[in-house]
Amino acid sequence: MLRRIQEIHTQEDQSHECSTVEQLRDLAVNTVKGDHDRVRATMRLYGKALFARGVHLTMFDNCSRAEFVESSNALQTLTFGSQQSIVFRVTVWGASLDDPKFVVGSKLRLRDIRDINVWNGILGGGICHNEDIERLQD
């Protein structure tokens, strides 16, 4: 069992580190099927919505708080369809909307994102467990 735990730690250490939507999009488009490399991301929370077993988070590039405010205001001037090329949607199992880490504008560290894909031009499908998300200080 210890050997298997060490193997998993090694896999986690070799994960892809992302801080932009474009980096995640590139991984989704260029990853070979069956390639299950781990993905970690540090991003800003742009929005959130409840679903039956958790929360859908809409994430934005990692940036300063001032840039986030300016960019999110500008993003709201785009049509909903156009906004989708700039954000990443992730499903968080076992989470609730009132979780104190899910404050819009917060910098979040998602330590293990699974099943990232592009569907109809929208980057999403990512799944992350609530226990694998931490709120970072600015």
Short mmCIF file of C-alpha atoms in Angstrom, two decimals:
data_model
loop_
_atom_site.label_atom_id
_atom_site.label_comp_id
_atom_site.label_asym_id
_atom_site.label_seq_id
_atom_site.Cartn_x
_atom_site.Cartn_y
_atom_site.Cartn_z
CA MET A 1 0.00 0.00 0.00
CA LEU A 2 2.80 2.47 0.82
CA ARG A 3 4.40 1.86 -2.57
CA ARG A 4 1.11 2.68 -4.31
CA ILE A 5 0.78 5.88 -2.24
CA GLN A 6 4.32 6.88 -3.27
CA GLU A 7 3.43 6.24 -6.94
CA ILE A 8 0.38 8.47 -6.63
CA HIS A 9 2.46 11.23 -5.01
CA THR A 10 4.86 11.02 -7.97
CA GLN A 11 1.95 11.34 -10.41
CA GLU A 12 0.59 14.34 -8.51
CA ASP A 13 4.01 16.00 -8.62
CA GLN A 14 4.03 15.64 -12.43
CA SER A 15 0.67 17.35 -12.94
CA HIS A 16 0.06 20.14 -15.43
CA GLU A 17 0.02 23.56 -13.76
CA CYS A 18 -2.36 26.08 -15.32
CA SER A 19 -3.30 29.67 -14.52
CA THR A 20 -5.20 30.69 -17.65
CA VAL A 21 -8.26 29.49 -19.52
CA GLU A 22 -6.15 29.21 -22.68
CA GLN A 23 -3.76 26.76 -21.00
CA LEU A 24 -6.72 24.59 -19.96
CA ARG A 25 -8.23 24.85 -23.45
CA ASP A 26 -4.92 23.77 -24.97
CA LEU A 27 -4.82 20.71 -22.69
CA ALA A 28 -8.42 19.83 -23.55
CA VAL A 29 -7.83 20.10 -27.28
CA ASN A 30 -4.40 18.48 -27.45
CA THR A 31 -4.59 15.72 -24.84
CA VAL A 32 -4.59 12.22 -26.29
CA LYS A 33 -7.57 10.09 -25.23
CA GLY A 34 -6.50 7.79 -22.43
CA ASP A 35 -3.87 10.27 -21.26
CA HIS A 36 -5.02 10.92 -17.71
CA ASP A 37 -2.40 13.39 -16.54
CA ARG A 38 -3.43 15.38 -13.53
CA VAL A 39 -4.25 19.05 -13.95
CA ARG A 40 -3.92 21.73 -11.29
CA ALA A 41 -5.04 25.30 -11.71
CA THR A 42 -4.90 28.55 -9.80
CA MET A 43 -7.69 30.82 -11.02
CA ARG A 44 -10.19 33.49 -9.98
CA LEU A 45 -13.81 32.63 -9.25
CA TYR A 46 -16.08 34.54 -11.63
CA GLY A 47 -19.44 32.93 -10.82
CA LYS A 48 -21.18 30.01 -9.17
CA ALA A 49 -24.45 28.09 -9.50
CA LEU A 50 -26.05 25.27 -7.56
CA PHE A 51 -26.73 21.84 -9.05
CA ALA A 52 -28.13 18.65 -7.56
CA ARG A 53 -24.91 17.27 -6.03
CA GLY A 54 -22.69 20.30 -5.72
CA VAL A 55 -21.77 23.57 -7.39
CA HIS A 56 -20.82 24.69 -10.88
CA LEU A 57 -18.01 27.24 -10.74
CA THR A 58 -17.14 29.63 -13.55
CA MET A 59 -13.43 30.40 -13.42
CA PHE A 60 -11.34 33.19 -14.87
CA ASP A 61 -7.59 33.60 -15.47
CA ASN A 62 -5.42 34.06 -12.40
CA CYS A 63 -4.74 37.79 -12.14
CA SER A 64 -4.54 40.63 -9.64
CA ARG A 65 -7.73 41.64 -7.86
CA ALA A 66 -7.78 44.99 -9.68
CA GLU A 67 -7.40 43.30 -13.07
CA PHE A 68 -10.15 40.84 -12.14
CA VAL A 69 -12.60 43.64 -11.32
CA GLU A 70 -11.80 45.47 -14.56
CA SER A 71 -11.90 42.30 -16.67
CA SER A 72 -15.11 40.94 -15.13
CA ASN A 73 -16.87 44.27 -15.74
CA ALA A 74 -15.70 44.19 -19.36
CA LEU A 75 -16.72 40.53 -19.70
CA GLN A 76 -20.29 41.42 -18.76
CA THR A 77 -20.51 43.65 -21.84
CA LEU A 78 -20.12 40.58 -24.11
CA THR A 79 -22.92 38.26 -25.12
CA PHE A 80 -23.23 35.09 -23.09
CA GLY A 81 -21.95 33.05 -26.04
CA SER A 82 -18.86 35.21 -26.44
CA GLN A 83 -18.13 35.02 -22.72
CA GLN A 84 -17.74 31.25 -22.99
CA SER A 85 -14.43 31.56 -24.86
CA ILE A 86 -12.94 33.38 -21.87
CA VAL A 87 -14.15 31.31 -18.90
CA PHE A 88 -13.78 27.74 -17.66
CA ARG A 89 -16.62 25.80 -16.03
CA VAL A 90 -15.89 23.19 -13.41
CA THR A 91 -18.26 20.98 -11.46
CA VAL A 92 -17.47 20.60 -7.77
CA TRP A 93 -18.95 17.52 -6.14
CA GLY A 94 -20.06 17.77 -2.54
CA ALA A 95 -19.91 21.56 -2.34
CA SER A 96 -22.48 24.17 -1.36
CA LEU A 97 -23.02 27.73 -2.56
CA ASP A 98 -22.50 29.15 0.92
CA ASP A 99 -19.04 27.60 1.31
CA PRO A 100 -16.83 30.52 2.47
CA LYS A 101 -14.15 29.73 -0.09
CA PHE A 102 -16.58 30.30 -2.99
CA VAL A 103 -16.67 34.09 -2.91
CA VAL A 104 -16.71 35.71 -6.35
CA GLY A 105 -13.28 37.19 -7.01
CA SER A 106 -11.49 34.73 -4.74
CA LYS A 107 -8.30 33.10 -5.91
CA LEU A 108 -8.79 29.34 -5.81
CA ARG A 109 -6.34 26.48 -6.15
CA LEU A 110 -7.91 23.44 -7.80
CA ARG A 111 -5.50 20.60 -7.06
CA ASP A 112 -6.98 17.85 -9.22
CA ILE A 113 -9.24 18.67 -12.20
CA ARG A 114 -10.55 15.73 -14.21
CA ASP A 115 -12.30 15.37 -17.58
CA ILE A 116 -11.60 18.78 -19.09
CA ASN A 117 -13.08 19.07 -22.56
CA VAL A 118 -14.39 21.48 -25.15
CA TRP A 119 -18.00 21.05 -26.17
CA ASN A 120 -19.54 23.34 -28.76
CA GLY A 121 -16.68 25.78 -28.22
CA ILE A 122 -17.26 25.92 -24.45
CA LEU A 123 -14.42 24.86 -22.19
CA GLY A 124 -15.90 22.83 -19.38
CA GLY A 125 -16.72 19.40 -18.21
CA GLY A 126 -14.05 19.67 -15.59
CA ILE A 127 -14.72 17.87 -12.34
CA CYS A 128 -13.03 18.62 -9.04
CA HIS A 129 -13.86 17.39 -5.56
CA ASN A 130 -14.56 20.01 -2.93
CA GLU A 131 -11.74 18.65 -0.76
CA ASP A 132 -9.28 19.40 -3.59
CA ILE A 133 -10.00 23.14 -3.64
CA GLU A 134 -8.45 25.73 -1.39
CA ARG A 135 -8.90 29.49 -1.23
CA LEU A 136 -5.62 31.40 -1.51
CA GLN A 137 -4.78 34.77 -0.05
CA ASP A 138 -4.15 37.65 -2.46
#
